Amino acid sequence: MAGEPIEGQILLLTAAKASVAPTRLPDLIERTQAVLGPALERYRREYERLYVDGDLEVFLVEWGHWDDLGARLEMTDRELSAVRRAHEEQLLRIGRRTDREAEFETALEIRDPVVIGTGAS
């Protein structure tokens, strides 16, 4: 199975902001990755890939994409908000590390990010 796409520190930060138990968020991210990982090739064909490294790929998706994923995963609004926020925070962390933060923030004004793990766990 591909590695988890969201760093532990991002999970802690997001859980604190999202009213989701810190012990619950990793499970939600894992469930999301279980759906996203097998769809990686489709994401590569259908969406703009904003970033790639050996462990993950980040795609920009249309508004509403997360709502569809949340329904498929039977997540509550609060759970879905936490997962979406974790993906956003991970992208912004990548942006700070790669000196692309302004570019990524601008992209978030018009689309949502989806981070898909590709490395080994």
Coordinates of N, CA and C in Angstrom, one line a residue:
M1 N 0.8 -1.2 0.0 CA 0.0 0.0 0.0 C 0.9 1.2 0.0
A2 N 0.4 2.3 -0.7 CA 1.2 3.5 -0.7 C 1.3 4.2 0.6
G3 N 2.3 5.0 0.8 CA 2.5 5.7 2.1 C 1.4 6.7 2.4
E4 N 1.3 7.1 3.6 CA 0.4 8.1 4.0 C 0.9 9.5 3.5
P5 N 0.0 10.2 3.0 CA 0.4 11.5 2.3 C 0.5 12.7 3.3
I6 N -0.1 12.6 4.5 CA -0.1 13.7 5.4 C 0.8 13.5 6.6
E7 N 1.7 14.5 6.8 CA 2.7 14.3 7.9 C 2.0 14.4 9.3
G8 N 2.6 13.7 10.2 CA 2.0 13.6 11.6 C 1.8 15.0 12.2
Q9 N 2.7 15.9 12.0 CA 2.6 17.3 12.6 C 1.4 18.0 12.0
I10 N 1.1 17.8 10.7 CA 0.0 18.4 10.0 C -1.3 17.8 10.6
L11 N -1.3 16.5 10.9 CA -2.5 15.8 11.5 C -2.8 16.4 12.9
L12 N -1.8 16.6 13.7 CA -2.0 17.2 15.0 C -2.6 18.6 14.9
L13 N -2.0 19.4 14.0 CA -2.4 20.8 13.9 C -3.9 20.8 13.4
T14 N -4.2 20.0 12.4 CA -5.5 20.0 11.8 C -6.5 19.5 12.8
A15 N -6.2 18.4 13.5 CA -7.2 17.9 14.5 C -7.5 19.0 15.5
A16 N -6.5 19.7 15.9 CA -6.7 20.8 16.9 C -7.7 21.9 16.4
K17 N -7.6 22.2 15.1 CA -8.4 23.2 14.5 C -9.8 22.7 14.1
A18 N -9.9 21.4 13.9 CA -11.1 20.9 13.2 C -12.2 20.3 14.1
S19 N -12.0 20.3 15.4 CA -13.0 19.6 16.3 C -13.2 18.1 15.9
V20 N -12.1 17.5 15.6 CA -12.1 16.0 15.4 C -11.0 15.5 16.3
A21 N -11.3 14.4 16.9 CA -10.3 13.8 17.9 C -9.0 13.5 17.2
P22 N -7.9 13.8 17.8 CA -6.6 13.6 17.2 C -6.4 12.1 16.9
T23 N -7.0 11.2 17.6 CA -6.9 9.8 17.3 C -7.8 9.4 16.2
R24 N -8.8 10.2 15.8 CA -9.7 9.8 14.7 C -9.2 10.3 13.4
L25 N -8.5 11.4 13.3 CA -8.0 11.9 12.0 C -7.1 11.0 11.2
P26 N -6.1 10.3 11.9 CA -5.3 9.4 11.1 C -6.1 8.3 10.4
D27 N -7.1 7.8 11.0 CA -8.0 6.8 10.4 C -8.7 7.4 9.2
L28 N -9.2 8.6 9.4 CA -9.9 9.3 8.3 C -9.0 9.5 7.1
I29 N -7.8 9.9 7.3 CA -6.8 10.1 6.3 C -6.5 8.7 5.6
E30 N -6.3 7.7 6.4 CA -6.0 6.4 5.9 C -7.2 5.9 5.0
R31 N -8.4 6.1 5.4 CA -9.6 5.7 4.6 C -9.6 6.4 3.3
T32 N -9.3 7.7 3.4 CA -9.3 8.6 2.2 C -8.2 8.1 1.2
Q33 N -7.0 7.8 1.8 CA -5.9 7.3 0.9 C -6.3 6.0 0.3
A34 N -7.0 5.2 1.0 CA -7.4 3.9 0.4 C -8.3 4.0 -0.8
V35 N -9.0 5.1 -0.9 CA -9.8 5.4 -2.1 C -9.0 6.2 -3.2
L36 N -8.2 7.1 -2.7 CA -7.4 7.9 -3.6 C -6.2 7.2 -4.3
G37 N -5.5 6.3 -3.5 CA -4.4 5.6 -4.1 C -4.7 4.8 -5.3
P38 N -5.7 4.0 -5.3 CA -6.0 3.2 -6.5 C -6.5 4.1 -7.7
A39 N -6.9 5.3 -7.4 CA -7.4 6.3 -8.5 C -6.3 7.2 -9.0
L40 N -5.0 6.9 -8.6 CA -3.9 7.8 -9.0 C -3.8 8.0 -10.5
E41 N -3.9 7.0 -11.3 CA -3.8 7.1 -12.7 C -4.9 8.0 -13.3
R42 N -6.1 7.9 -12.7 CA -7.2 8.7 -13.2 C -6.9 10.2 -12.8
Y43 N -6.4 10.4 -11.6 CA -6.1 11.8 -11.2 C -5.0 12.4 -12.2
R44 N -4.0 11.6 -12.5 CA -3.0 12.0 -13.4 C -3.5 12.4 -14.8
R45 N -4.6 11.7 -15.3 CA -5.2 12.0 -16.6 C -6.1 13.2 -16.5
E46 N -6.8 13.3 -15.4 CA -7.9 14.3 -15.4 C -7.6 15.6 -14.7
Y47 N -6.6 15.7 -13.9 CA -6.4 16.9 -13.1 C -4.9 17.4 -13.2
E48 N -4.8 18.7 -13.0 CA -3.5 19.3 -13.0 C -2.7 18.8 -11.8
R49 N -1.5 18.3 -12.1 CA -0.6 17.9 -11.0 C 0.3 19.1 -10.6
L50 N 0.1 19.6 -9.4 CA 0.8 20.8 -8.9 C 2.2 20.4 -8.3
Y51 N 2.3 19.2 -7.8 CA 3.6 18.9 -7.2 C 3.7 17.4 -7.2
V52 N 5.0 16.9 -7.3 CA 5.3 15.5 -7.2 C 6.7 15.3 -6.6
D53 N 6.8 14.3 -5.7 CA 8.1 13.8 -5.2 C 8.0 12.3 -5.1
G54 N 9.0 11.7 -4.4 CA 9.0 10.3 -4.3 C 7.9 9.7 -3.5
D55 N 7.3 10.5 -2.6 CA 6.3 10.0 -1.7 C 4.9 10.4 -2.0
L56 N 4.7 11.4 -2.7 CA 3.3 11.9 -2.9 C 3.2 12.7 -4.2
E57 N 1.9 12.9 -4.6 CA 1.6 13.8 -5.7 C 0.4 14.6 -5.3
V58 N 0.4 15.9 -5.7 CA -0.7 16.8 -5.3 C -1.4 17.3 -6.6
F59 N -2.7 17.1 -6.6 CA -3.5 17.5 -7.7 C -4.5 18.6 -7.3
L60 N -4.8 19.5 -8.3 CA -5.8 20.5 -8.1 C -7.2 20.0 -8.7
V61 N -8.2 20.0 -7.8 CA -9.5 19.5 -8.3 C -10.5 20.6 -8.1
E62 N -11.7 20.4 -8.8 CA -12.7 21.4 -8.8 C -13.4 21.5 -7.4
W63 N -14.1 22.6 -7.2 CA -14.9 22.7 -6.0 C -15.9 21.6 -6.0
G64 N -16.2 21.1 -4.9 CA -17.2 20.0 -4.8 C -16.6 18.6 -4.9
H65 N -15.4 18.5 -5.3 CA -14.8 17.2 -5.4 C -14.7 16.5 -4.1
W66 N -14.4 17.3 -3.0 CA -14.3 16.8 -1.7 C -15.6 16.3 -1.2
D67 N -16.7 17.0 -1.6 CA -18.0 16.6 -1.1 C -18.4 15.3 -1.7
D68 N -18.0 15.0 -2.9 CA -18.2 13.7 -3.5 C -17.4 12.6 -2.8
L69 N -16.2 12.9 -2.5 CA -15.3 11.9 -1.8 C -15.9 11.7 -0.4
G70 N -16.3 12.7 0.3 CA -16.9 12.6 1.6 C -18.2 11.7 1.6
A71 N -19.0 11.9 0.6 CA -20.2 11.1 0.5 C -19.8 9.6 0.3
R72 N -18.9 9.4 -0.6 CA -18.4 8.1 -0.9 C -17.8 7.4 0.3
L73 N -17.2 8.1 1.2 CA -16.5 7.6 2.4 C -17.5 7.6 3.6
E74 N -18.7 8.2 3.4 CA -19.7 8.3 4.4 C -19.1 9.1 5.6
M75 N -18.5 10.2 5.4 CA -17.9 11.0 6.4 C -19.0 12.1 6.8
T76 N -18.9 12.5 8.1 CA -19.7 13.6 8.5 C -19.1 14.9 7.9
D77 N -19.8 16.0 8.0 CA -19.3 17.3 7.5 C -18.0 17.7 8.3
R78 N -18.0 17.4 9.6 CA -16.9 17.8 10.4 C -15.6 16.9 10.0
E79 N -15.9 15.6 9.8 CA -14.8 14.7 9.4 C -14.2 15.2 8.0
L80 N -15.1 15.4 7.1 CA -14.7 15.8 5.8 C -13.9 17.1 5.8
S81 N -14.4 18.1 6.6 CA -13.7 19.3 6.7 C -12.3 19.1 7.3
A82 N -12.1 18.3 8.2 CA -10.8 18.0 8.8 C -9.9 17.3 7.7
V83 N -10.4 16.4 7.0 CA -9.6 15.7 5.9 C -9.2 16.7 4.9
R84 N -10.1 17.5 4.4 CA -9.8 18.5 3.4 C -8.8 19.5 3.9
R85 N -9.0 20.0 5.1 CA -8.0 20.9 5.7 C -6.6 20.3 5.8
A86 N -6.5 19.0 6.2 CA -5.2 18.4 6.3 C -4.5 18.4 4.9
H87 N -5.3 18.1 3.8 CA -4.7 18.2 2.5 C -4.2 19.6 2.2
E88 N -5.0 20.6 2.5 CA -4.6 22.0 2.3 C -3.3 22.3 3.1
E89 N -3.3 21.9 4.3 CA -2.1 22.3 5.2 C -0.9 21.5 4.7
Q90 N -1.1 20.3 4.2 CA 0.1 19.6 3.6 C 0.6 20.3 2.4
L91 N -0.3 20.8 1.5 CA 0.2 21.5 0.4 C 0.9 22.8 0.8
L92 N 0.4 23.5 1.7 CA 1.0 24.7 2.2 C 2.4 24.5 2.8
R93 N 2.5 23.3 3.5 CA 3.8 23.0 4.1 C 4.8 22.7 3.0
I94 N 4.4 22.0 2.0 CA 5.2 21.7 0.8 C 5.7 23.1 0.2
G95 N 4.7 24.0 0.1 CA 5.0 25.3 -0.5 C 6.0 26.1 0.2
R96 N 6.0 26.0 1.6 CA 7.0 26.7 2.4 C 8.4 26.0 2.2
R97 N 8.4 24.7 2.1 CA 9.7 24.0 1.9 C 10.3 24.3 0.5
T98 N 9.5 24.5 -0.5 CA 10.0 24.6 -1.9 C 9.9 26.0 -2.4
D99 N 9.7 27.0 -1.5 CA 9.6 28.4 -1.9 C 8.5 28.6 -3.0
R100 N 7.4 27.9 -2.8 CA 6.3 28.1 -3.8 C 5.0 28.4 -3.0
E101 N 5.1 28.9 -1.8 CA 3.9 29.1 -0.9 C 3.0 30.1 -1.6
A102 N 3.4 31.2 -2.1 CA 2.5 32.2 -2.8 C 1.8 31.5 -3.9
E103 N 2.5 30.8 -4.8 CA 1.9 30.1 -5.9 C 0.8 29.1 -5.4
F104 N 1.1 28.3 -4.4 CA 0.1 27.4 -3.9 C -1.1 28.1 -3.2
E105 N -0.9 29.2 -2.5 CA -2.0 29.9 -1.9 C -2.9 30.4 -3.0
T106 N -2.3 30.9 -4.1 CA -3.1 31.4 -5.2 C -4.0 30.3 -5.8
A107 N -3.4 29.1 -5.9 CA -4.1 28.0 -6.5 C -5.3 27.6 -5.6
L108 N -5.1 27.7 -4.3 CA -6.2 27.4 -3.4 C -7.4 28.3 -3.4
E109 N -7.2 29.5 -4.0 CA -8.3 30.4 -4.1 C -9.3 30.0 -5.2
I110 N -8.9 29.1 -6.1 CA -9.8 28.7 -7.1 C -10.1 27.2 -7.2
R111 N -9.2 26.4 -6.5 CA -9.4 24.9 -6.6 C -9.0 24.3 -5.2
D112 N -9.3 23.1 -5.0 CA -9.0 22.3 -3.8 C -7.8 21.4 -4.2
P113 N -6.9 21.1 -3.2 CA -5.9 20.1 -3.4 C -6.3 18.7 -3.0
V114 N -5.8 17.7 -3.6 CA -5.9 16.3 -3.2 C -4.4 15.8 -3.2
V115 N -4.0 15.3 -2.0 CA -2.7 14.8 -1.9 C -2.8 13.3 -1.8
I116 N -2.0 12.6 -2.7 CA -2.1 11.2 -2.8 C -0.7 10.6 -2.5
G117 N -0.6 9.7 -1.5 CA 0.7 9.1 -1.2 C 1.0 8.1 -2.3
T118 N 2.3 8.1 -2.7 CA 2.8 7.1 -3.7 C 3.9 6.3 -3.2
G119 N 4.6 6.7 -2.0 CA 5.7 6.0 -1.5 C 5.3 4.8 -0.7
A120 N 6.3 4.0 -0.3 CA 6.0 2.8 0.6 C 5.8 3.3 2.0
S121 N 4.9 2.6 2.7 CA 4.7 2.9 4.1 C 5.9 2.6 5.0

